[in-house]
Each structure stands twice: as C-alpha cells, then as structure tokens.
Coordinates of C-alpha atoms in Angstrom, one line a residue:
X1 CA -45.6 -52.2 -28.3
X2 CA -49.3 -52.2 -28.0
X3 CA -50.7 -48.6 -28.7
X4 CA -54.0 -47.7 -26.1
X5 CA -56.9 -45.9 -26.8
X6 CA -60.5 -46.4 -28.6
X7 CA -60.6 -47.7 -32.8
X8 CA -62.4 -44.7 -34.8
X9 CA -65.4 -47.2 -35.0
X10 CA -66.0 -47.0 -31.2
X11 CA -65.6 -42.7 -31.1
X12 CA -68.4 -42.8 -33.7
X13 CA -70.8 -45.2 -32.1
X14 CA -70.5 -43.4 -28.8
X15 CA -70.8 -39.8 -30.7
X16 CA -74.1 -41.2 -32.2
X17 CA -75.5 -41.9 -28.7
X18 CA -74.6 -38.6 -27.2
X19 CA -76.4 -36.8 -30.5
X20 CA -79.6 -39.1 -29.8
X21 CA -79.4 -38.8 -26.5
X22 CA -79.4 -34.6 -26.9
X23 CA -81.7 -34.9 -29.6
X24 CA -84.2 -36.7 -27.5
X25 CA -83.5 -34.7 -24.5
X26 CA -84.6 -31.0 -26.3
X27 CA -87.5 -31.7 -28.1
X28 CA -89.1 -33.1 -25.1
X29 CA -88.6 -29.6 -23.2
X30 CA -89.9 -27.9 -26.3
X31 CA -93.5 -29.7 -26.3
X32 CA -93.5 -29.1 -22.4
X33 CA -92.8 -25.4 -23.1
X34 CA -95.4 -24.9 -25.6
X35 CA -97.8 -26.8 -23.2
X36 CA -97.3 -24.3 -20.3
X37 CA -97.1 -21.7 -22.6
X38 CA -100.8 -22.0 -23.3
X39 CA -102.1 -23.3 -20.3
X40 CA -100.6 -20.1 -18.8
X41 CA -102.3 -17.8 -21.5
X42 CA -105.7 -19.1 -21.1
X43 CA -105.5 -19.0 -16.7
X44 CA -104.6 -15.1 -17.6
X45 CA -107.1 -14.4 -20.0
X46 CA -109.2 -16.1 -17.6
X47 CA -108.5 -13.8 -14.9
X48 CA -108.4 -10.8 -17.3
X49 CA -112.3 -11.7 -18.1
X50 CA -113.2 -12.2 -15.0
X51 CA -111.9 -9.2 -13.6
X52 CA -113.8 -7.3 -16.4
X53 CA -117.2 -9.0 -15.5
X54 CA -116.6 -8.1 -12.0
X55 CA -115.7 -4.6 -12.6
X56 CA -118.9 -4.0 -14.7
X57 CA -121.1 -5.3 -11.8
X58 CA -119.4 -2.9 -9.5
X59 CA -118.6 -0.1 -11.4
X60 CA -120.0 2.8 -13.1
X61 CA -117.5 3.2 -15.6
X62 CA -117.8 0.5 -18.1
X63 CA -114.6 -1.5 -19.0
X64 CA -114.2 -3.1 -22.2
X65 CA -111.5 -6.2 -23.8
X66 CA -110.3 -5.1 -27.4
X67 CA -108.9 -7.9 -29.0
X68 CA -106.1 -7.1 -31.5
X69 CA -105.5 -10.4 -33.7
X70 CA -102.6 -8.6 -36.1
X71 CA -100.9 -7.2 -33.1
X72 CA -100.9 -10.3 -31.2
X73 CA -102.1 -8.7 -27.9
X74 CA -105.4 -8.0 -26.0
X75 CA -106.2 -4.6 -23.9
X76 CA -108.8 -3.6 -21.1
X77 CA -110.0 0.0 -21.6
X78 CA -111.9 2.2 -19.5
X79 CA -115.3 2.5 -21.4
X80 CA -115.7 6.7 -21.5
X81 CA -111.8 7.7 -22.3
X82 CA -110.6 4.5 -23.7
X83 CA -107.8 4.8 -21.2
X84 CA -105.7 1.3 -21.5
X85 CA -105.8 -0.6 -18.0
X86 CA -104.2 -3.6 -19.4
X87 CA -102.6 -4.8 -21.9
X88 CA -101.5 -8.8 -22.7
X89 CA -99.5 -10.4 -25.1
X90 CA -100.7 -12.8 -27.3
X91 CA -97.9 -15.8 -28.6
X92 CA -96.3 -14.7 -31.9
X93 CA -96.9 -17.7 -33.2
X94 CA -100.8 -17.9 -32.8
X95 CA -103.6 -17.0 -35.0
X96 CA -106.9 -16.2 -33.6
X97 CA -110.3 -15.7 -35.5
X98 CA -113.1 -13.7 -34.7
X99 CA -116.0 -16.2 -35.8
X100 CA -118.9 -14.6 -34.3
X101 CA -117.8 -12.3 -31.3
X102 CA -118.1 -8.8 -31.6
X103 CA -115.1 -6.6 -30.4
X104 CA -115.1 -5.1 -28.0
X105 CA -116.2 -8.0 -25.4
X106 CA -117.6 -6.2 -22.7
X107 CA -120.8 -6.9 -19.8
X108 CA -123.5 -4.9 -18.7
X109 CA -124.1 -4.3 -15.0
X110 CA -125.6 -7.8 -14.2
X111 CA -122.5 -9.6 -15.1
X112 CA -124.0 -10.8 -18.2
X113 CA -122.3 -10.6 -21.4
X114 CA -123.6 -7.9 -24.3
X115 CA -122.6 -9.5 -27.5
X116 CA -121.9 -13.2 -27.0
X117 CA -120.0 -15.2 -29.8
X118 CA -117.3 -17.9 -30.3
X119 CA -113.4 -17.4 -31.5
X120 CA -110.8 -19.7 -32.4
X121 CA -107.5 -20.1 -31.6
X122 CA -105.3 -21.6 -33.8
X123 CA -102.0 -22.5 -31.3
X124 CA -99.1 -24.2 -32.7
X125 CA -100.2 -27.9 -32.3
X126 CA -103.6 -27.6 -31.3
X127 CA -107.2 -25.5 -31.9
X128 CA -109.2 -24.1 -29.6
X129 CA -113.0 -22.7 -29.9
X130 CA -113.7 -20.3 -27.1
X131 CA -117.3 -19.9 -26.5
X132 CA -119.1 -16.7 -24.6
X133 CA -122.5 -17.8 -24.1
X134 CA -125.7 -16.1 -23.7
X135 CA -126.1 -15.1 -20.0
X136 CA -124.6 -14.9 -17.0
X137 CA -122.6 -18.0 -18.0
X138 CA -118.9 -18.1 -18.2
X139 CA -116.9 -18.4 -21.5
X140 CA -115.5 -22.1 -21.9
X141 CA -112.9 -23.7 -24.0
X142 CA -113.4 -26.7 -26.9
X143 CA -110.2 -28.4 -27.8
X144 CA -110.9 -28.7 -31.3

C-alpha cells in the first residue's frame, strides 16, 4: 500500500517560495508608500505657501509659516494675534534644518518674500534643499 501526499523536502521548497514571494511582495509597497508619502507633503506645503503669499498680497493682516522642527509640524498664524489658521504635520521620521531661513517665513504685500534662505530636509531615503529665493520668485526643491 502506497501512502499519498508530498516528502518533507517538497513542503519546504514550496514554504521557501511563499516566504520570498511575501518578502518581495511588502517591501515593494513600503518604498511606494514612502514615495507618496513625500510627494504628498511637498504638493501641501506647496499649497500652504502659496496660499500664504496670496493672502499677504490681499490682505491687511499679515500671515506668517512657523516652522517647528522638534515638533514635527508647521503652522500659519495670523500676523497681530498669532491666532493658528493651520497647522500640518511633518513625517515622524524626518529631520529638517534651518540653514539660512529665518522663522517665521512670511511676504510683504508684493508677494515677495521678507527673509529668503534655504532648508533641508533630511527624509528617510533621500535629501532635499528647499530654496526661497530673493524676489517674487517661488521656493524650489534640489534633490540632494
């Protein structure tokens, strides 16, 4: 009488696929998620500075981004009561460093910016230098 089923050797081969196979299959996610991750933060902070510049050209009261490394989050204030419009998260993991932008980040009434200065942000596979240039130009982004 023959006995039916698979020898220990075949289990363990096929075992060893499925753990490649899953192995494979999540860390592929991961690097996508950390991908979107940042692309995401930068199209907001994007829109947060924008929105800033715009309310300075058309607004009396004068807005202002306070940037808050430690806390990992970002806030637009009104300029007179320092009332918080707006506050963003930063990623956990990130590190960012002031190089030589002055907080807060705010325009005058001509869009243009009052202190302009650079930053880095340190993500976790990759380094960014964001630049706020002199003049009515907008910030920009080096991939470092």
């Amino acid at each position: 009488m023959k006995a039916g089923g698979f020898t220990f050797i075949e289990v363990m081969i096929v075992l060893g696929c499925l753990v490649t196979l899953t192995a494979v299959g999540i860390t592929l996610p991961l690097h996508l998620l950390e991908k979107q991750e940042t692309k995401d933060f930068f199209q907001l902070f994007d829109s947060d500075l924008i929105y800033l510049q715009q309310s300075a050209m058309l607004s009396s009261e004068r807005n202002a981004l306070y940037l808050d490394p430690k806390g990992h989050k970002y806030t637009i204030r009104t300029g007179g009561t320092a009332k918080v419009i707006l506050e963003r998260k930063i990623p956990k993991s990130w590190k960012i460093e002031l190089r030589t932008l002055k907080i807060p980040l705010s325009f005058n009434s001509k869009g243009t910016i009052k202190q302009p200065g650079t930053m880095i942000i340190y993500t976790d596979r990759k380094r960014y230098k964001v630049v706020f240039p002199l003049g009515k130009g907008r910030h920009y982004y080096e991939e470092l």
